[in-house]
């Protein structure tokens, strides 16, 4: 049976995910942390190891040529998925590395008087690197806050983005609240002052169509493991002219065109940013993940997740003592729901849910500045993917009801 036959029928789709066969009553609501891996991705990686395992770009023998072809074909697939060109599509180890690459190359050129505008809801990977380099280089970080409905405060963004702004860097979808930022509007504001826009798409990629041209961003970063791909894979899209203007990030094999005792010249894009042997099997697996998403259709995935998210929001809002931390159901939302139950610590709540077989995440979600702003120790977060269904929502609600009794909320 092909995936196409199972179009967003979660219970049948689960047959594509071996984790569901091994774990009975597996209520996996933590795909925002990492998604499950379908068989097609495992097979693509296995085939590389069994059929053409060799290093890429160097060998003239057939195994190496085949490995290179599979690796570069995966890159071309990823580029097409983003509506970008292959030379604008850099393979990394994940969103964290993609964002650090940018900070280490782009932000090294900033100094006193320059400003970087970001939001209070960034994941630490799009905040700590900027914070640390700001200390070193003397530029200033400016933070856009939230509206009462947990949306990005666009009035504040308009005030803060000025002629001093050199970079605007925002998450597309907040991993802690599900808030969606208006990237296309931000791109206009950013470009009007001659700055560059970086988008952290770790929580939107694979969940909704992403077209870098429509978004209008200069750079876009994401991880493979949150979109059915292998761990240790990621992507940095960069507009060609922007990437050409940056120095390399890491030095070593593959990223050079010529080296003498005194100097080195850099390889063309995208290899200028891919020093050393990459995660060849992983990138090939990521290509298979793109095929998997393509067969299901990003619009269908988005509609399915939106439906489940709204269903869960409706049912959670009826639980007395539970407070959702994030936009209301009416808003365009990511497939994550954060909540607090009375004054129960999120770690205690997630333990009780885990005992009931419900896999969710509790804590600060790598967004401590946001939690400080909200005055919370953390939240409990449920997140949805293609293999989730209404029964998962019911299991979540039942487990919360149990916790409510235990903690007397
Ligand atoms: C919004 C966001 N950005 C960046 C990251 C970092 O991703 P990774 O740990 O795969 O590099 C995450 C991971 O949770 C995330 O949710």
mmCIF file of C-alpha atoms and ligand atoms in Angstrom:
data_model
loop_
_atom_site.group_PDB
_atom_site.id
_atom_site.type_symbol
_atom_site.label_atom_id
_atom_site.label_comp_id
_atom_site.label_asym_id
_atom_site.label_seq_id
_atom_site.Cartn_x
_atom_site.Cartn_y
_atom_site.Cartn_z
ATOM 1 C CA UNK A 1 0.000 0.000 0.000
ATOM 2 C CA UNK A 2 1.345 3.430 -0.833
ATOM 3 C CA UNK A 3 1.133 6.415 1.461
ATOM 4 C CA UNK A 4 -1.249 8.020 -1.037
ATOM 5 C CA UNK A 5 -3.865 5.387 -0.182
ATOM 6 C CA UNK A 6 -3.694 6.386 3.427
ATOM 7 C CA UNK A 7 -4.113 10.117 2.942
ATOM 8 C CA UNK A 8 -4.381 11.539 6.392
ATOM 9 C CA UNK A 9 -6.064 8.560 7.845
ATOM 10 C CA UNK A 10 -3.982 8.557 11.042
ATOM 11 C CA UNK A 11 -4.750 5.025 12.165
ATOM 12 C CA UNK A 12 -3.652 3.627 8.787
ATOM 13 C CA UNK A 13 -0.751 6.063 8.489
ATOM 14 C CA UNK A 14 0.634 4.711 11.749
ATOM 15 C CA UNK A 15 1.524 1.513 9.925
ATOM 16 C CA UNK A 16 4.227 3.573 8.222
ATOM 17 C CA UNK A 17 5.776 4.376 11.606
ATOM 18 C CA UNK A 18 7.479 1.391 13.275
ATOM 19 C CA UNK A 19 7.328 3.058 16.700
ATOM 20 C CA UNK A 20 3.576 2.476 16.712
ATOM 21 C CA UNK A 21 4.041 -1.252 16.126
ATOM 22 C CA UNK A 22 6.493 -1.579 18.985
ATOM 23 C CA UNK A 23 4.623 0.543 21.506
ATOM 24 C CA UNK A 24 1.009 -0.301 22.239
ATOM 25 C CA UNK A 25 -1.300 2.550 23.331
ATOM 26 C CA UNK A 26 1.350 5.033 22.327
ATOM 27 C CA UNK A 27 -0.206 8.509 22.664
ATOM 28 C CA UNK A 28 2.607 10.540 21.133
ATOM 29 C CA UNK A 29 1.874 14.246 21.526
ATOM 30 C CA UNK A 30 5.455 15.512 21.434
ATOM 31 C CA UNK A 31 6.146 15.945 17.718
ATOM 32 C CA UNK A 32 7.146 19.571 18.307
ATOM 33 C CA UNK A 33 10.184 18.160 20.137
ATOM 34 C CA UNK A 34 10.802 15.487 17.498
ATOM 35 C CA UNK A 35 8.511 13.727 15.067
ATOM 36 C CA UNK A 36 8.386 9.993 14.437
ATOM 37 C CA UNK A 37 10.204 8.527 11.429
ATOM 38 C CA UNK A 38 8.360 6.744 8.605
ATOM 39 C CA UNK A 39 9.657 3.541 6.995
ATOM 40 C CA UNK A 40 10.459 5.340 3.719
ATOM 41 C CA UNK A 41 13.033 7.516 5.518
ATOM 42 C CA UNK A 42 14.591 4.520 7.281
ATOM 43 C CA UNK A 43 14.769 2.653 3.970
ATOM 44 C CA UNK A 44 16.439 5.544 2.120
ATOM 45 C CA UNK A 45 19.150 5.738 4.773
ATOM 46 C CA UNK A 46 19.569 1.985 4.912
ATOM 47 C CA UNK A 47 19.833 1.787 1.113
ATOM 48 C CA UNK A 48 22.658 4.311 1.152
ATOM 49 C CA UNK A 49 24.606 2.217 3.656
ATOM 50 C CA UNK A 50 23.865 -1.034 1.843
ATOM 51 C CA UNK A 51 24.114 0.097 -1.783
ATOM 52 C CA UNK A 52 26.540 3.007 -2.222
ATOM 53 C CA UNK A 53 28.233 3.723 1.079
ATOM 54 C CA UNK A 54 31.205 5.920 0.153
ATOM 55 C CA UNK A 55 32.218 9.514 0.659
ATOM 56 C CA UNK A 56 30.723 12.111 -1.682
ATOM 57 C CA UNK A 57 32.161 14.699 -4.076
ATOM 58 C CA UNK A 58 35.577 13.019 -4.217
ATOM 59 C CA UNK A 59 35.608 9.496 -5.584
ATOM 60 C CA UNK A 60 35.479 8.726 -9.294
ATOM 61 C CA UNK A 61 34.247 5.157 -8.698
ATOM 62 C CA UNK A 62 30.609 4.279 -9.086
ATOM 63 C CA UNK A 63 29.685 3.910 -5.388
ATOM 64 C CA UNK A 64 30.978 7.404 -4.649
ATOM 65 C CA UNK A 65 29.300 8.873 -7.728
ATOM 66 C CA UNK A 66 26.025 7.229 -6.738
ATOM 67 C CA UNK A 67 26.314 8.510 -3.165
ATOM 68 C CA UNK A 68 27.005 12.027 -4.499
ATOM 69 C CA UNK A 69 24.006 11.789 -6.814
ATOM 70 C CA UNK A 70 21.689 10.697 -3.997
ATOM 71 C CA UNK A 71 22.990 13.443 -1.690
ATOM 72 C CA UNK A 72 22.671 16.194 -4.289
ATOM 73 C CA UNK A 73 19.270 14.868 -5.452
ATOM 74 C CA UNK A 74 18.064 15.200 -1.855
ATOM 75 C CA UNK A 75 19.344 18.780 -1.762
ATOM 76 C CA UNK A 76 17.516 19.582 -5.015
ATOM 77 C CA UNK A 77 14.318 18.110 -3.550
ATOM 78 C CA UNK A 78 14.653 20.182 -0.371
ATOM 79 C CA UNK A 79 15.332 23.318 -2.450
ATOM 80 C CA UNK A 80 12.241 22.727 -4.614
ATOM 81 C CA UNK A 81 10.189 22.125 -1.455
ATOM 82 C CA UNK A 82 11.148 25.640 -0.292
ATOM 83 C CA UNK A 83 10.891 27.214 -3.762
ATOM 84 C CA UNK A 84 14.628 27.935 -3.588
ATOM 85 C CA UNK A 85 17.603 26.959 -5.744
ATOM 86 C CA UNK A 86 19.960 24.115 -4.726
ATOM 87 C CA UNK A 87 22.905 26.527 -4.323
ATOM 88 C CA UNK A 88 20.809 28.496 -1.812
ATOM 89 C CA UNK A 89 20.165 25.367 0.270
ATOM 90 C CA UNK A 90 22.881 24.566 2.831
ATOM 91 C CA UNK A 91 22.810 21.296 4.721
ATOM 92 C CA UNK A 92 23.515 21.578 8.460
ATOM 93 C CA UNK A 93 23.068 19.479 11.601
ATOM 94 C CA UNK A 94 19.846 21.245 12.561
ATOM 95 C CA UNK A 95 18.118 24.568 13.137
ATOM 96 C CA UNK A 96 20.540 25.318 15.971
ATOM 97 C CA UNK A 97 23.544 25.001 13.692
ATOM 98 C CA UNK A 98 21.835 26.941 10.883
ATOM 99 C CA UNK A 99 21.149 29.844 13.257
ATOM 100 C CA UNK A 100 24.632 29.743 14.799
ATOM 101 C CA UNK A 101 26.109 29.762 11.295
ATOM 102 C CA UNK A 102 24.283 33.010 10.616
ATOM 103 C CA UNK A 103 25.192 34.621 13.900
ATOM 104 C CA UNK A 104 28.864 33.712 13.470
ATOM 105 C CA UNK A 105 29.064 35.056 9.916
ATOM 106 C CA UNK A 106 26.486 37.833 9.655
ATOM 107 C CA UNK A 107 26.542 39.221 13.175
ATOM 108 C CA UNK A 108 30.337 39.304 13.408
ATOM 109 C CA UNK A 109 30.093 42.337 11.130
ATOM 110 C CA UNK A 110 27.804 44.244 13.479
ATOM 111 C CA UNK A 111 29.008 46.658 16.122
ATOM 112 C CA UNK A 112 28.018 49.523 18.426
ATOM 113 C CA UNK A 113 25.054 51.500 17.074
ATOM 114 C CA UNK A 114 23.665 48.507 15.168
ATOM 115 C CA UNK A 115 20.455 46.851 16.294
ATOM 116 C CA UNK A 116 19.039 43.354 15.941
ATOM 117 C CA UNK A 117 15.281 43.065 16.420
ATOM 118 C CA UNK A 118 13.852 39.803 17.710
ATOM 119 C CA UNK A 119 10.875 38.620 19.765
ATOM 120 C CA UNK A 120 10.361 37.505 23.333
ATOM 121 C CA UNK A 121 9.183 34.085 22.186
ATOM 122 C CA UNK A 122 12.320 32.819 20.453
ATOM 123 C CA UNK A 123 13.711 29.368 21.135
ATOM 124 C CA UNK A 124 17.099 29.694 22.888
ATOM 125 C CA UNK A 125 18.802 28.655 19.642
ATOM 126 C CA UNK A 126 17.613 31.901 18.039
ATOM 127 C CA UNK A 127 18.335 33.986 21.080
ATOM 128 C CA UNK A 128 21.417 32.885 23.058
ATOM 129 C CA UNK A 129 23.796 33.113 20.036
ATOM 130 C CA UNK A 130 22.616 36.701 19.410
ATOM 131 C CA UNK A 131 22.815 37.587 23.088
ATOM 132 C CA UNK A 132 26.385 36.310 23.349
ATOM 133 C CA UNK A 133 27.608 37.997 20.187
ATOM 134 C CA UNK A 134 25.900 41.254 21.151
ATOM 135 C CA UNK A 135 28.051 41.265 24.312
ATOM 136 C CA UNK A 136 31.181 40.608 22.263
ATOM 137 C CA UNK A 137 30.497 43.004 19.375
ATOM 138 C CA UNK A 138 28.593 45.741 21.196
ATOM 139 C CA UNK A 139 25.413 45.780 19.096
ATOM 140 C CA UNK A 140 21.982 46.019 20.734
ATOM 141 C CA UNK A 141 19.153 43.486 20.878
ATOM 142 C CA UNK A 142 15.593 44.823 20.786
ATOM 143 C CA UNK A 143 12.625 42.680 21.746
ATOM 144 C CA UNK A 144 9.132 42.740 20.320
ATOM 145 C CA UNK A 145 6.629 41.645 22.960
ATOM 146 C CA UNK A 146 3.203 40.014 22.816
ATOM 147 C CA UNK A 147 -0.392 41.208 22.647
ATOM 148 C CA UNK A 148 -2.882 39.984 25.304
ATOM 149 C CA UNK A 149 -3.847 37.177 22.865
ATOM 150 C CA UNK A 150 -0.206 35.959 22.752
ATOM 151 C CA UNK A 151 0.362 37.314 19.234
ATOM 152 C CA UNK A 152 3.458 39.184 18.115
ATOM 153 C CA UNK A 153 2.900 42.876 18.870
ATOM 154 C CA UNK A 154 3.186 44.329 15.368
ATOM 155 C CA UNK A 155 2.705 47.917 16.584
ATOM 156 C CA UNK A 156 5.859 47.432 18.678
ATOM 157 C CA UNK A 157 7.631 45.812 15.713
ATOM 158 C CA UNK A 158 6.856 48.866 13.575
ATOM 159 C CA UNK A 159 8.264 51.126 16.298
ATOM 160 C CA UNK A 160 11.404 49.067 16.875
ATOM 161 C CA UNK A 161 12.454 48.374 13.273
ATOM 162 C CA UNK A 162 14.386 51.491 12.313
ATOM 163 C CA UNK A 163 17.326 52.729 10.271
ATOM 164 C CA UNK A 164 19.595 51.303 13.011
ATOM 165 C CA UNK A 165 18.194 47.796 12.442
ATOM 166 C CA UNK A 166 20.535 45.479 10.563
ATOM 167 C CA UNK A 167 18.836 42.141 11.246
ATOM 168 C CA UNK A 168 15.318 41.051 12.172
ATOM 169 C CA UNK A 169 15.224 37.458 13.400
ATOM 170 C CA UNK A 170 11.961 35.754 14.329
ATOM 171 C CA UNK A 171 10.426 32.372 14.802
ATOM 172 C CA UNK A 172 7.746 31.484 12.240
ATOM 173 C CA UNK A 173 5.738 29.461 14.775
ATOM 174 C CA UNK A 174 6.435 29.621 18.497
ATOM 175 C CA UNK A 175 7.331 26.199 19.882
ATOM 176 C CA UNK A 176 6.100 27.296 23.312
ATOM 177 C CA UNK A 177 2.683 28.761 22.370
ATOM 178 C CA UNK A 178 1.834 28.001 18.746
ATOM 179 C CA UNK A 179 1.803 31.705 17.824
ATOM 180 C CA UNK A 180 2.321 32.345 14.100
ATOM 181 C CA UNK A 181 4.339 35.446 13.209
ATOM 182 C CA UNK A 182 3.323 37.500 10.150
ATOM 183 C CA UNK A 183 6.550 36.888 8.245
ATOM 184 C CA UNK A 184 5.555 38.454 4.915
ATOM 185 C CA UNK A 185 4.600 41.697 6.674
ATOM 186 C CA UNK A 186 7.834 41.649 8.666
ATOM 187 C CA UNK A 187 9.799 41.137 5.453
ATOM 188 C CA UNK A 188 8.379 44.400 4.077
ATOM 189 C CA UNK A 189 9.209 46.316 7.269
ATOM 190 C CA UNK A 190 12.698 44.791 7.389
ATOM 191 C CA UNK A 191 13.574 45.466 3.761
ATOM 192 C CA UNK A 192 12.219 49.010 3.918
ATOM 193 C CA UNK A 193 15.107 49.847 6.288
ATOM 194 C CA UNK A 194 17.677 47.808 4.345
ATOM 195 C CA UNK A 195 17.968 45.038 6.971
ATOM 196 C CA UNK A 196 17.841 41.254 6.516
ATOM 197 C CA UNK A 197 15.118 38.939 7.779
ATOM 198 C CA UNK A 198 15.923 35.550 9.335
ATOM 199 C CA UNK A 199 13.098 33.097 9.926
ATOM 200 C CA UNK A 200 13.332 30.145 12.300
ATOM 201 C CA UNK A 201 10.986 27.674 10.612
ATOM 202 C CA UNK A 202 11.700 24.730 12.963
ATOM 203 C CA UNK A 203 8.022 24.530 13.979
ATOM 204 C CA UNK A 204 6.392 25.424 10.667
ATOM 205 C CA UNK A 205 8.303 23.321 8.166
ATOM 206 C CA UNK A 206 6.346 20.228 7.187
ATOM 207 C CA UNK A 207 3.258 21.568 8.977
ATOM 208 C CA UNK A 208 2.235 24.167 6.392
ATOM 209 C CA UNK A 209 3.449 25.135 2.899
ATOM 210 C CA UNK A 210 6.698 27.124 3.055
ATOM 211 C CA UNK A 211 7.691 29.226 0.062
ATOM 212 C CA UNK A 212 10.709 31.396 0.807
ATOM 213 C CA UNK A 213 9.840 33.749 -2.044
ATOM 214 C CA UNK A 214 6.298 34.301 -0.800
ATOM 215 C CA UNK A 215 7.561 34.753 2.759
ATOM 216 C CA UNK A 216 10.133 37.240 1.452
ATOM 217 C CA UNK A 217 12.779 36.183 3.982
ATOM 218 C CA UNK A 218 16.521 36.379 3.369
ATOM 219 C CA UNK A 219 17.343 33.309 5.463
ATOM 220 C CA UNK A 220 15.290 30.415 6.803
ATOM 221 C CA UNK A 221 16.466 27.715 9.232
ATOM 222 C CA UNK A 222 14.983 24.370 10.240
ATOM 223 C CA UNK A 223 15.727 20.853 11.496
ATOM 224 C CA UNK A 224 15.031 17.567 9.717
ATOM 225 C CA UNK A 225 13.984 15.616 12.809
ATOM 226 C CA UNK A 226 10.834 17.677 13.384
ATOM 227 C CA UNK A 227 9.560 16.880 9.877
ATOM 228 C CA UNK A 228 9.874 13.065 9.772
ATOM 229 C CA UNK A 229 13.564 13.239 8.827
ATOM 230 C CA UNK A 230 16.579 11.900 10.719
ATOM 231 C CA UNK A 231 18.139 13.554 13.762
ATOM 232 C CA UNK A 232 21.322 15.512 13.069
ATOM 233 C CA UNK A 233 20.024 17.011 9.826
ATOM 234 C CA UNK A 234 19.008 20.577 9.136
ATOM 235 C CA UNK A 235 18.847 23.246 6.499
ATOM 236 C CA UNK A 236 19.749 26.865 6.084
ATOM 237 C CA UNK A 237 18.150 28.563 3.119
ATOM 238 C CA UNK A 238 19.824 31.828 2.154
ATOM 239 C CA UNK A 239 19.176 34.150 -0.754
ATOM 240 C CA UNK A 240 22.089 33.677 -3.150
ATOM 241 C CA UNK A 241 23.329 37.295 -2.966
ATOM 242 C CA UNK A 242 23.130 37.219 0.828
ATOM 243 C CA UNK A 243 25.091 33.947 1.084
ATOM 244 C CA UNK A 244 27.705 35.140 -1.375
ATOM 245 C CA UNK A 245 28.333 38.171 0.824
ATOM 246 C CA UNK A 246 29.052 36.050 3.914
ATOM 247 C CA UNK A 247 32.416 34.558 4.899
ATOM 248 C CA UNK A 248 32.607 30.772 5.514
ATOM 249 C CA UNK A 249 31.415 29.450 8.848
ATOM 250 C CA UNK A 250 33.724 26.448 9.265
ATOM 251 C CA UNK A 251 36.963 25.649 7.510
ATOM 252 C CA UNK A 252 38.144 22.268 6.237
ATOM 253 C CA UNK A 253 37.668 19.841 3.371
ATOM 254 C CA UNK A 254 35.109 20.385 0.603
ATOM 255 C CA UNK A 255 34.534 24.091 1.326
ATOM 256 C CA UNK A 256 37.665 25.277 -0.521
ATOM 257 C CA UNK A 257 38.509 25.610 -4.212
ATOM 258 C CA UNK A 258 42.267 26.207 -3.844
ATOM 259 C CA UNK A 259 44.677 26.176 -0.905
ATOM 260 C CA UNK A 260 48.295 27.261 -0.785
ATOM 261 C CA UNK A 261 50.619 27.684 2.189
ATOM 262 C CA UNK A 262 49.602 31.328 2.416
ATOM 263 C CA UNK A 263 45.961 31.519 1.482
ATOM 264 C CA UNK A 264 42.749 29.688 0.634
ATOM 265 C CA UNK A 265 39.952 30.339 -1.809
ATOM 266 C CA UNK A 266 36.402 29.211 -1.141
ATOM 267 C CA UNK A 267 34.274 26.744 -3.014
ATOM 268 C CA UNK A 268 31.087 27.876 -4.737
ATOM 269 C CA UNK A 269 27.710 27.875 -3.024
ATOM 270 C CA UNK A 270 26.397 25.800 -1.350
ATOM 271 C CA UNK A 271 29.601 23.849 -0.586
ATOM 272 C CA UNK A 272 31.365 26.951 0.772
ATOM 273 C CA UNK A 273 29.255 26.395 3.912
ATOM 274 C CA UNK A 274 29.582 22.607 4.100
ATOM 275 C CA UNK A 275 33.029 21.867 5.542
ATOM 276 C CA UNK A 276 33.927 18.218 6.125
ATOM 277 C CA UNK A 277 32.021 15.009 5.437
ATOM 278 C CA UNK A 278 28.334 15.747 5.952
ATOM 279 C CA UNK A 279 25.609 13.495 7.331
ATOM 280 C CA UNK A 280 25.206 11.796 3.934
ATOM 281 C CA UNK A 281 22.697 9.149 5.016
ATOM 282 C CA UNK A 282 20.774 11.744 7.000
ATOM 283 C CA UNK A 283 20.450 14.144 4.088
ATOM 284 C CA UNK A 284 19.283 11.294 1.840
ATOM 285 C CA UNK A 285 16.765 10.392 4.554
ATOM 286 C CA UNK A 286 15.623 14.000 4.707
ATOM 287 C CA UNK A 287 14.988 13.862 0.956
ATOM 288 C CA UNK A 288 12.723 10.847 1.581
ATOM 289 C CA UNK A 289 10.932 12.790 4.331
ATOM 290 C CA UNK A 290 10.192 15.537 1.781
ATOM 291 C CA UNK A 291 8.700 12.889 -0.538
ATOM 292 C CA UNK A 292 6.575 11.608 2.344
ATOM 293 C CA UNK A 293 5.255 15.107 3.066
ATOM 294 C CA UNK A 294 4.730 15.715 -0.648
ATOM 295 C CA UNK A 295 2.519 12.635 -0.968
ATOM 296 C CA UNK A 296 0.382 13.676 1.989
ATOM 297 C CA UNK A 297 0.316 17.320 0.901
ATOM 298 C CA UNK A 298 1.311 20.166 3.194
ATOM 299 C CA UNK A 299 -2.115 21.778 2.903
ATOM 300 C CA UNK A 300 -3.757 18.515 4.018
ATOM 301 C CA UNK A 301 -1.298 18.181 6.879
ATOM 302 C CA UNK A 302 -2.009 21.737 7.966
ATOM 303 C CA UNK A 303 -5.790 21.250 7.780
ATOM 304 C CA UNK A 304 -5.593 17.973 9.741
ATOM 305 C CA UNK A 305 -3.435 19.483 12.479
ATOM 306 C CA UNK A 306 -5.510 22.656 12.660
ATOM 307 C CA UNK A 307 -8.648 20.550 13.109
ATOM 308 C CA UNK A 308 -7.073 18.493 15.922
ATOM 309 C CA UNK A 309 -5.618 21.589 17.590
ATOM 310 C CA UNK A 310 -8.994 23.322 17.576
ATOM 311 C CA UNK A 311 -10.713 20.202 18.861
ATOM 312 C CA UNK A 312 -8.187 19.947 21.708
ATOM 313 C CA UNK A 313 -8.424 23.680 22.476
ATOM 314 C CA UNK A 314 -12.217 23.366 22.722
ATOM 315 C CA UNK A 315 -12.028 20.389 25.060
ATOM 316 C CA UNK A 316 -9.217 21.775 27.214
ATOM 317 C CA UNK A 317 -10.998 25.101 27.641
ATOM 318 C CA UNK A 318 -13.839 23.217 29.390
ATOM 319 C CA UNK A 319 -11.507 21.868 32.088
ATOM 320 C CA UNK A 320 -11.845 24.033 35.201
ATOM 321 C CA UNK A 321 -8.502 25.258 36.515
ATOM 322 C CA UNK A 322 -6.732 24.771 33.172
ATOM 323 C CA UNK A 323 -5.389 27.815 31.366
ATOM 324 C CA UNK A 324 -4.183 27.728 27.748
ATOM 325 C CA UNK A 325 -1.059 29.834 27.174
ATOM 326 C CA UNK A 326 -1.333 30.799 23.522
ATOM 327 C CA UNK A 327 -3.619 32.314 20.910
ATOM 328 C CA UNK A 328 -7.309 31.438 20.838
ATOM 329 C CA UNK A 329 -8.711 28.791 18.494
ATOM 330 C CA UNK A 330 -9.845 31.486 16.050
ATOM 331 C CA UNK A 331 -6.260 32.482 15.230
ATOM 332 C CA UNK A 332 -4.001 30.824 12.677
ATOM 333 C CA UNK A 333 -2.022 28.555 14.973
ATOM 334 C CA UNK A 334 0.800 26.063 14.996
ATOM 335 C CA UNK A 335 0.069 22.486 16.036
ATOM 336 C CA UNK A 336 1.095 23.017 19.665
ATOM 337 C CA UNK A 337 -0.974 23.760 22.755
ATOM 338 C CA UNK A 338 0.648 24.970 25.968
ATOM 339 C CA UNK A 339 -1.287 24.982 29.197
ATOM 340 C CA UNK A 340 -1.023 25.228 32.968
ATOM 341 C CA UNK A 341 -3.203 23.348 35.420
ATOM 342 C CA UNK A 342 -3.822 25.298 38.640
ATOM 343 C CA UNK A 343 -0.469 25.714 40.327
ATOM 344 C CA UNK A 344 0.727 22.196 39.489
ATOM 345 C CA UNK A 345 4.337 22.264 38.331
ATOM 346 C CA UNK A 346 4.543 21.208 34.655
ATOM 347 C CA UNK A 347 7.076 18.501 35.510
ATOM 348 C CA UNK A 348 4.651 16.923 38.002
ATOM 349 C CA UNK A 349 1.826 17.116 35.482
ATOM 350 C CA UNK A 350 3.851 15.600 32.644
ATOM 351 C CA UNK A 351 4.874 12.739 34.969
ATOM 352 C CA UNK A 352 1.247 11.912 35.653
ATOM 353 C CA UNK A 353 0.429 12.125 31.936
ATOM 354 C CA UNK A 354 3.420 9.886 31.147
ATOM 355 C CA UNK A 355 2.102 7.275 33.599
ATOM 356 C CA UNK A 356 -1.114 7.320 31.571
ATOM 357 C CA UNK A 357 0.882 6.717 28.379
ATOM 358 C CA UNK A 358 0.483 10.306 27.149
ATOM 359 C CA UNK A 359 3.795 11.699 25.879
ATOM 360 C CA UNK A 360 3.881 15.486 26.268
ATOM 361 C CA UNK A 361 6.562 17.923 27.319
ATOM 362 C CA UNK A 362 6.686 20.114 30.424
ATOM 363 C CA UNK A 363 8.998 22.959 31.297
ATOM 364 C CA UNK A 364 10.317 26.154 29.760
ATOM 365 C CA UNK A 365 10.531 24.712 26.208
ATOM 366 C CA UNK A 366 13.910 26.418 25.672
ATOM 367 C CA UNK A 367 12.133 29.764 25.863
ATOM 368 C CA UNK A 368 13.075 31.021 29.324
ATOM 369 C CA UNK A 369 12.802 34.753 28.502
ATOM 370 C CA UNK A 370 9.194 34.084 27.433
ATOM 371 C CA UNK A 371 8.392 32.178 30.634
ATOM 372 C CA UNK A 372 9.902 34.997 32.720
ATOM 373 C CA UNK A 373 7.774 37.516 30.816
ATOM 374 C CA UNK A 374 4.651 35.413 31.431
ATOM 375 C CA UNK A 375 5.588 34.841 35.085
ATOM 376 C CA UNK A 376 5.475 31.068 34.671
ATOM 377 C CA UNK A 377 7.875 28.302 35.738
ATOM 378 C CA UNK A 378 6.859 26.586 32.532
ATOM 379 C CA UNK A 379 3.929 24.994 30.767
ATOM 380 C CA UNK A 380 2.829 21.565 29.656
ATOM 381 C CA UNK A 381 2.782 21.252 25.879
ATOM 382 C CA UNK A 382 0.906 18.860 23.628
ATOM 383 C CA UNK A 383 1.740 18.897 19.920
ATOM 384 C CA UNK A 384 0.141 17.189 16.944
ATOM 385 C CA UNK A 385 1.231 15.519 13.745
ATOM 386 C CA UNK A 386 -0.231 13.429 10.940
ATOM 387 C CA UNK A 387 -0.416 10.240 13.025
ATOM 388 C CA UNK A 388 -2.525 11.821 15.770
ATOM 389 C CA UNK A 389 -6.292 11.593 15.929
ATOM 390 C CA UNK A 390 -9.309 12.376 18.099
ATOM 391 C CA UNK A 391 -8.548 9.402 20.372
ATOM 392 C CA UNK A 392 -5.228 11.022 21.274
ATOM 393 C CA UNK A 393 -7.080 14.209 22.243
ATOM 394 C CA UNK A 394 -9.467 12.136 24.398
ATOM 395 C CA UNK A 395 -6.523 10.346 26.052
ATOM 396 C CA UNK A 396 -4.926 13.719 26.822
ATOM 397 C CA UNK A 397 -8.146 15.081 28.331
ATOM 398 C CA UNK A 398 -8.710 11.918 30.401
ATOM 399 C CA UNK A 399 -5.143 12.004 31.748
ATOM 400 C CA UNK A 400 -5.507 15.676 32.698
ATOM 401 C CA UNK A 401 -8.775 14.891 34.516
ATOM 402 C CA UNK A 402 -6.926 12.207 36.463
ATOM 403 C CA UNK A 403 -4.149 14.676 37.342
ATOM 404 C CA UNK A 404 -6.756 17.212 38.420
ATOM 405 C CA UNK A 405 -8.090 14.763 40.993
ATOM 406 C CA UNK A 406 -4.607 13.771 42.163
ATOM 407 C CA UNK A 407 -3.486 17.369 42.680
ATOM 408 C CA UNK A 408 -6.910 18.517 43.876
ATOM 409 C CA UNK A 409 -7.205 21.357 41.343
HETATM 410 C C1 LIG B 1 11.285 27.130 17.221
HETATM 411 C C2 LIG B 1 12.510 26.275 17.358
HETATM 412 N N1 LIG B 1 13.686 26.726 16.902
HETATM 413 C C3 LIG B 1 14.809 26.007 16.983
HETATM 414 C C4 LIG B 1 14.815 24.769 17.558
HETATM 415 C C5 LIG B 1 16.103 24.020 17.659
HETATM 416 O O1 LIG B 1 16.051 22.847 16.913
HETATM 417 P P1 LIG B 1 17.228 21.762 17.007
HETATM 418 O O2 LIG B 1 17.371 21.416 18.460
HETATM 419 O O3 LIG B 1 16.721 20.624 16.191
HETATM 420 O O4 LIG B 1 18.445 22.383 16.433
HETATM 421 C C6 LIG B 1 13.625 24.249 18.076
HETATM 422 C C7 LIG B 1 13.596 22.933 18.743
HETATM 423 O O5 LIG B 1 12.742 22.643 19.546
HETATM 424 C C8 LIG B 1 12.437 25.013 17.961
HETATM 425 O O6 LIG B 1 11.267 24.565 18.410
#
